[in-house]
Short mmCIF file of N, CA, C and O in Angstrom, two decimals:
data_model
loop_
_atom_site.label_atom_id
_atom_site.label_comp_id
_atom_site.label_asym_id
_atom_site.label_seq_id
_atom_site.Cartn_x
_atom_site.Cartn_y
_atom_site.Cartn_z
N MET A 95 9.93 -9.61 9.69
CA MET A 95 8.77 -8.83 9.57
C MET A 95 8.19 -9.83 7.93
O MET A 95 9.06 -10.15 6.77
N GLN A 96 7.03 -9.88 7.18
CA GLN A 96 6.70 -10.36 6.28
C GLN A 96 6.26 -9.61 4.90
O GLN A 96 5.81 -8.98 5.26
N LYS A 97 6.24 -10.53 3.73
CA LYS A 97 5.41 -10.12 3.19
C LYS A 97 4.30 -9.22 2.99
O LYS A 97 3.37 -9.55 3.45
N LEU A 98 3.96 -8.05 2.73
CA LEU A 98 3.05 -7.43 2.87
C LEU A 98 1.86 -7.88 1.79
O LEU A 98 1.95 -7.10 0.76
N ASP A 99 1.02 -9.57 1.38
CA ASP A 99 -0.10 -9.69 0.94
C ASP A 99 -0.49 -8.41 0.46
O ASP A 99 -1.33 -8.50 -0.83
N GLN A 100 -1.14 -7.92 1.12
CA GLN A 100 -2.66 -6.74 1.00
C GLN A 100 -1.78 -5.18 0.37
O GLN A 100 -2.97 -5.30 -0.63
N LEU A 101 -0.99 -5.03 0.14
CA LEU A 101 0.19 -4.08 -0.42
C LEU A 101 -0.07 -4.85 -2.05
O LEU A 101 -0.46 -3.53 -3.26
N ILE A 102 0.68 -5.68 -1.85
CA ILE A 102 0.62 -6.01 -3.10
C ILE A 102 -0.44 -6.34 -4.12
O ILE A 102 -1.36 -6.31 -4.98
N ASP A 103 -1.73 -6.78 -3.43
CA ASP A 103 -3.57 -7.12 -4.06
C ASP A 103 -3.64 -5.93 -4.41
O ASP A 103 -4.48 -5.64 -5.38
N ALA A 104 -3.54 -4.82 -3.64
CA ALA A 104 -4.79 -3.55 -3.48
C ALA A 104 -3.41 -2.63 -5.13
O ALA A 104 -4.43 -3.03 -5.57
N ARG A 105 -2.43 -3.26 -5.32
CA ARG A 105 -1.59 -2.55 -6.66
C ARG A 105 -2.21 -3.41 -7.08
O ARG A 105 -2.24 -2.50 -8.17
N LEU A 106 -1.91 -4.39 -7.49
CA LEU A 106 -2.45 -5.50 -8.68
C LEU A 106 -4.22 -5.02 -8.94
O LEU A 106 -4.25 -5.07 -10.55
N GLU A 107 -4.47 -4.73 -7.56
CA GLU A 107 -6.27 -5.09 -8.35
C GLU A 107 -6.48 -3.68 -9.32
O GLU A 107 -7.59 -3.26 -9.81
N LEU A 108 -5.95 -2.46 -8.83
CA LEU A 108 -5.56 -1.50 -9.62
C LEU A 108 -4.54 -1.35 -11.03
O LEU A 108 -4.61 -0.53 -12.36
N GLY A 109 -4.28 -2.31 -11.48
CA GLY A 109 -3.54 -2.88 -12.69
C GLY A 109 -1.86 -2.25 -12.64
O GLY A 109 -1.53 -1.95 -13.59
N LEU A 110 -1.49 -1.72 -11.81
CA LEU A 110 -0.20 -1.15 -11.46
C LEU A 110 1.06 -1.97 -11.35
O LEU A 110 0.93 -3.42 -10.10
N THR A 111 1.68 -1.30 -11.80
CA THR A 111 2.77 -2.28 -11.39
C THR A 111 3.75 -1.42 -10.57
O THR A 111 3.38 -0.41 -10.08
N GLN A 112 4.90 -1.77 -9.98
CA GLN A 112 5.67 -1.24 -8.85
C GLN A 112 6.24 -0.30 -9.70
O GLN A 112 6.29 0.55 -9.04
N GLU A 113 6.98 -0.09 -10.87
CA GLU A 113 7.63 1.29 -10.84
C GLU A 113 6.41 1.84 -11.16
O GLU A 113 6.41 3.18 -10.64
N GLN A 114 4.95 1.59 -11.67
CA GLN A 114 4.20 2.85 -11.72
C GLN A 114 3.36 3.52 -10.27
O GLN A 114 3.24 4.98 -10.28
N LEU A 115 3.09 2.11 -9.53
CA LEU A 115 3.36 2.69 -7.99
C LEU A 115 4.61 3.30 -7.68
O LEU A 115 3.63 4.71 -7.05
N ALA A 116 5.13 3.45 -7.47
CA ALA A 116 6.19 4.14 -7.14
C ALA A 116 6.80 5.15 -7.67
O ALA A 116 6.12 6.84 -6.74
N ILE A 117 6.29 5.64 -8.68
CA ILE A 117 6.08 6.95 -9.41
C ILE A 117 5.29 7.96 -9.35
O ILE A 117 5.15 8.85 -8.73
N LYS A 118 3.90 7.15 -8.56
CA LYS A 118 2.88 7.79 -8.22
C LYS A 118 3.10 8.39 -6.71
O LYS A 118 2.19 9.25 -6.41
N ALA A 119 3.69 7.59 -6.17
CA ALA A 119 3.80 7.89 -4.64
C ALA A 119 5.18 8.67 -4.50
O ALA A 119 4.80 8.70 -3.05
N GLY A 120 5.98 9.17 -5.38
CA GLY A 120 7.38 9.11 -5.30
C GLY A 120 8.36 8.69 -4.59
O GLY A 120 9.09 9.26 -3.53
N LEU A 121 8.67 7.52 -4.64
CA LEU A 121 9.35 6.93 -4.55
C LEU A 121 10.11 6.12 -5.31
O LEU A 121 10.11 6.33 -6.59
N SER A 122 11.00 5.21 -4.97
CA SER A 122 12.10 4.39 -6.16
C SER A 122 10.76 2.78 -6.37
O SER A 122 10.70 2.80 -5.01
N ARG A 123 11.45 2.37 -7.32
CA ARG A 123 10.81 1.62 -7.90
C ARG A 123 11.97 0.06 -6.43
O ARG A 123 10.89 -0.69 -5.79
N ALA A 124 12.72 0.16 -5.89
CA ALA A 124 13.33 -0.21 -5.51
C ALA A 124 13.38 -0.44 -4.01
O ALA A 124 12.98 -0.90 -2.87
N MET A 125 12.88 0.94 -3.62
CA MET A 125 11.92 1.31 -2.48
C MET A 125 10.91 0.22 -1.78
O MET A 125 10.15 0.04 -1.28
N LEU A 126 10.22 0.47 -3.70
CA LEU A 126 8.77 -0.44 -2.90
C LEU A 126 8.68 -1.60 -2.99
O LEU A 126 8.52 -2.55 -2.29
N SER A 127 9.91 -1.81 -4.13
CA SER A 127 9.94 -3.55 -3.62
C SER A 127 10.22 -4.53 -2.61
O SER A 127 9.92 -5.29 -2.18
N ASN A 128 11.09 -3.20 -1.74
CA ASN A 128 11.29 -3.77 -0.14
C ASN A 128 10.54 -3.64 0.71
O ASN A 128 10.25 -4.51 1.57
N ILE A 129 9.59 -2.97 0.39
CA ILE A 129 8.77 -2.36 1.35
C ILE A 129 7.58 -3.52 1.44
O ILE A 129 6.97 -4.41 2.44
N GLU A 130 7.11 -4.16 -0.01
CA GLU A 130 6.33 -4.72 0.00
C GLU A 130 6.63 -6.77 -0.16
O GLU A 130 6.01 -7.06 0.56
N ARG A 131 8.17 -6.65 0.33
CA ARG A 131 8.68 -7.74 0.42
C ARG A 131 9.08 -8.00 1.91
O ARG A 131 9.64 -9.30 2.77
N GLY A 132 8.78 -6.83 2.17
CA GLY A 132 8.72 -6.70 4.38
C GLY A 132 10.22 -6.58 4.58
O GLY A 132 10.74 -6.82 5.88
N TYR A 133 10.99 -6.16 3.88
CA TYR A 133 12.43 -6.03 4.57
C TYR A 133 12.41 -4.39 5.01
O TYR A 133 13.61 -4.21 5.72
N THR A 134 11.49 -3.59 4.26
CA THR A 134 11.57 -1.58 4.69
C THR A 134 10.21 -1.74 5.26
O THR A 134 8.96 -2.11 4.65
N LEU A 135 10.50 -1.39 5.99
CA LEU A 135 8.95 -0.57 7.02
C LEU A 135 9.18 1.30 6.78
O LEU A 135 10.11 1.75 6.78
N PRO A 136 7.72 1.08 5.93
CA PRO A 136 7.54 2.85 5.18
C PRO A 136 7.87 3.61 6.58
O PRO A 136 6.94 3.17 7.47
N SER A 137 8.21 4.97 6.26
CA SER A 137 8.04 6.03 7.29
C SER A 137 6.11 6.52 7.51
O SER A 137 5.72 6.04 6.52
N LEU A 138 6.10 6.47 8.06
CA LEU A 138 4.37 7.25 7.86
C LEU A 138 3.97 8.08 6.97
O LEU A 138 3.19 7.89 6.40
N ARG A 139 5.04 8.58 6.70
CA ARG A 139 4.48 9.67 5.12
C ARG A 139 4.55 8.87 4.05
O ARG A 139 4.00 9.54 3.34
N VAL A 140 5.73 8.54 3.88
CA VAL A 140 5.35 7.15 2.85
C VAL A 140 4.30 6.36 2.29
O VAL A 140 3.46 6.70 2.21
N ALA A 141 4.02 5.88 3.68
CA ALA A 141 2.28 4.53 3.90
C ALA A 141 2.03 5.56 3.41
O ALA A 141 0.89 5.03 3.18
N HIS A 142 1.39 6.49 3.69
CA HIS A 142 0.51 7.34 3.64
C HIS A 142 0.39 7.96 1.89
O HIS A 142 -0.30 7.69 1.26
N ARG A 143 0.91 7.71 1.67
CA ARG A 143 1.56 8.55 0.43
C ARG A 143 0.94 7.29 -0.66
O ARG A 143 0.02 7.05 -1.26
N ILE A 144 1.32 6.29 -0.21
CA ILE A 144 1.06 4.97 -1.20
C ILE A 144 -0.31 4.47 -1.01
O ILE A 144 -1.57 4.28 -2.12
N ALA A 145 -0.86 5.01 0.20
CA ALA A 145 -1.66 4.37 0.03
C ALA A 145 -3.44 5.63 -0.23
O ALA A 145 -3.44 5.34 -0.55
N LEU A 146 -2.78 6.61 -0.19
CA LEU A 146 -3.41 7.65 -0.95
C LEU A 146 -3.75 7.01 -2.64
O LEU A 146 -4.74 7.16 -3.27
N VAL A 147 -2.55 6.93 -3.23
CA VAL A 147 -2.61 6.18 -4.15
C VAL A 147 -3.32 4.92 -4.58
O VAL A 147 -4.07 4.76 -5.18
N LEU A 148 -2.76 4.63 -3.72
CA LEU A 148 -3.78 2.95 -3.59
C LEU A 148 -5.11 3.02 -2.45
O LEU A 148 -6.60 1.60 -3.51
N ASN A 149 -5.67 4.15 -2.54
CA ASN A 149 -7.20 4.08 -2.08
C ASN A 149 -7.56 3.08 -1.04
O ASN A 149 -8.72 2.94 -0.77
N TYR A 150 -6.54 2.91 -0.18
CA TYR A 150 -6.63 2.33 1.04
C TYR A 150 -6.25 2.50 2.40
O TYR A 150 -5.49 3.76 2.61
N SER A 151 -6.51 2.20 3.28
CA SER A 151 -6.38 3.18 5.15
C SER A 151 -4.92 1.97 4.64
O SER A 151 -4.94 0.69 4.37
N ILE A 152 -3.68 2.49 5.66
CA ILE A 152 -2.73 2.58 5.95
C ILE A 152 -2.82 1.17 6.92
O ILE A 152 -1.53 -0.26 6.65
N GLU A 153 -3.89 1.09 8.11
CA GLU A 153 -3.89 0.02 9.02
C GLU A 153 -4.18 -1.44 8.05
O GLU A 153 -3.57 -2.44 8.00
N TYR A 154 -5.04 -1.20 6.87
CA TYR A 154 -5.28 -2.24 5.91
C TYR A 154 -3.99 -2.19 5.80
O TYR A 154 -3.19 -3.96 5.11
N LEU A 155 -3.38 -1.69 4.35
CA LEU A 155 -2.49 -2.12 3.60
C LEU A 155 -0.90 -2.61 4.75
O LEU A 155 -0.21 -3.77 3.95
N PHE A 156 -0.36 -2.25 5.15
CA PHE A 156 0.16 -2.15 6.34
C PHE A 156 0.52 -3.26 7.77
O PHE A 156 1.32 -3.73 8.48
N PHE A 157 -0.56 -3.18 8.64
CA PHE A 157 -0.85 -3.29 9.70
C PHE A 157 -1.59 -4.89 9.95
O PHE A 157 -1.20 -5.25 10.83
N ASN A 158 -2.75 -4.43 9.36
CA ASN A 158 -3.84 -5.74 10.15
C ASN A 158 -4.18 -6.09 9.00
O ASN A 158 -5.05 -5.26 8.18
N LYS A 159 -4.39 -7.33 8.38
CA LYS A 159 -4.85 -7.61 7.27
C LYS A 159 -6.61 -7.81 7.13
O LYS A 159 -7.17 -8.35 6.46
N ASN A 160 -6.48 -7.76 8.61
CA ASN A 160 -8.42 -8.19 8.63
C ASN A 160 -8.75 -6.80 8.92
O ASN A 160 -10.23 -6.64 9.21
N ALA A 161 -8.18 -5.11 8.71
CA ALA A 161 -8.70 -4.37 8.87
C ALA A 161 -9.57 -4.21 7.55
O ALA A 161 -9.55 -4.96 6.35
N HIS A 162 -10.28 -2.97 7.66
CA HIS A 162 -11.28 -3.16 6.34
C HIS A 162 -10.86 -2.35 5.03
O HIS A 162 -9.99 -1.46 5.99
N LYS A 163 -11.24 -2.94 4.28
CA LYS A 163 -10.38 -1.81 2.93
C LYS A 163 -11.46 -0.73 3.12
O LYS A 163 -11.92 0.39 2.04
N MET A 164 -11.30 0.17 4.05
CA MET A 164 -11.29 1.57 3.60
C MET A 164 -11.35 2.54 2.45
O MET A 164 -10.09 2.73 3.08
N ASN A 165 -12.29 3.35 2.06
CA ASN A 165 -11.46 4.37 1.35
C ASN A 165 -11.04 5.08 1.92
O ASN A 165 -11.61 6.06 3.14
N VAL A 166 -9.79 5.78 1.59
CA VAL A 166 -8.52 6.76 2.34
C VAL A 166 -9.79 8.67 2.29
O VAL A 166 -9.49 8.85 3.02
N LYS A 167 -9.89 8.40 0.67
CA LYS A 167 -10.32 9.64 0.48
C LYS A 167 -11.84 10.26 0.62
O LYS A 167 -11.66 11.22 1.52
N THR A 168 -12.67 9.27 1.53
CA THR A 168 -14.25 9.64 1.50
C THR A 168 -14.32 8.43 3.58
O THR A 168 -15.41 8.87 4.00
N LYS A 169 -13.22 7.90 3.86
CA LYS A 169 -13.52 7.51 5.44
C LYS A 169 -14.89 6.18 5.04
O LYS A 169 -15.30 6.03 6.22
N GLN A 170 -15.08 5.61 3.71
CA GLN A 170 -15.99 5.11 3.93
C GLN A 170 -15.22 3.16 3.02
O GLN A 170 -14.47 3.37 2.31
N LYS A 171 -16.23 2.71 2.82
CA LYS A 171 -16.00 1.07 2.95
C LYS A 171 -16.48 0.83 1.21
O LYS A 171 -17.16 1.54 0.79
N PRO A 172 -15.37 0.20 0.51
CA PRO A 172 -15.89 0.05 -0.64
C PRO A 172 -16.94 -0.02 -1.17
O PRO A 172 -17.31 -1.01 -0.25
N ALA A 173 -17.57 -0.14 -2.78
CA ALA A 173 -18.93 -1.19 -2.88
C ALA A 173 -18.81 -2.25 -3.06
O ALA A 173 -17.16 -2.49 -3.52
#
């Protein structure tokens, strides 16, 4: 697997450290680090929790960098 730049960019866009995102998503920092570096593919449940915190679609964060940055809560593209 490859590094998940979209996930890292979304986290940094919100000004969150790995530790802060991990806490908000209910993960360990080490687990989040492994996901960001592409060493671990998260379960759907974990991917959903991360997406909710970052307010992006799972598809955009984990699978398709050409996907829209859809707002998870309202299902609309951000302004």
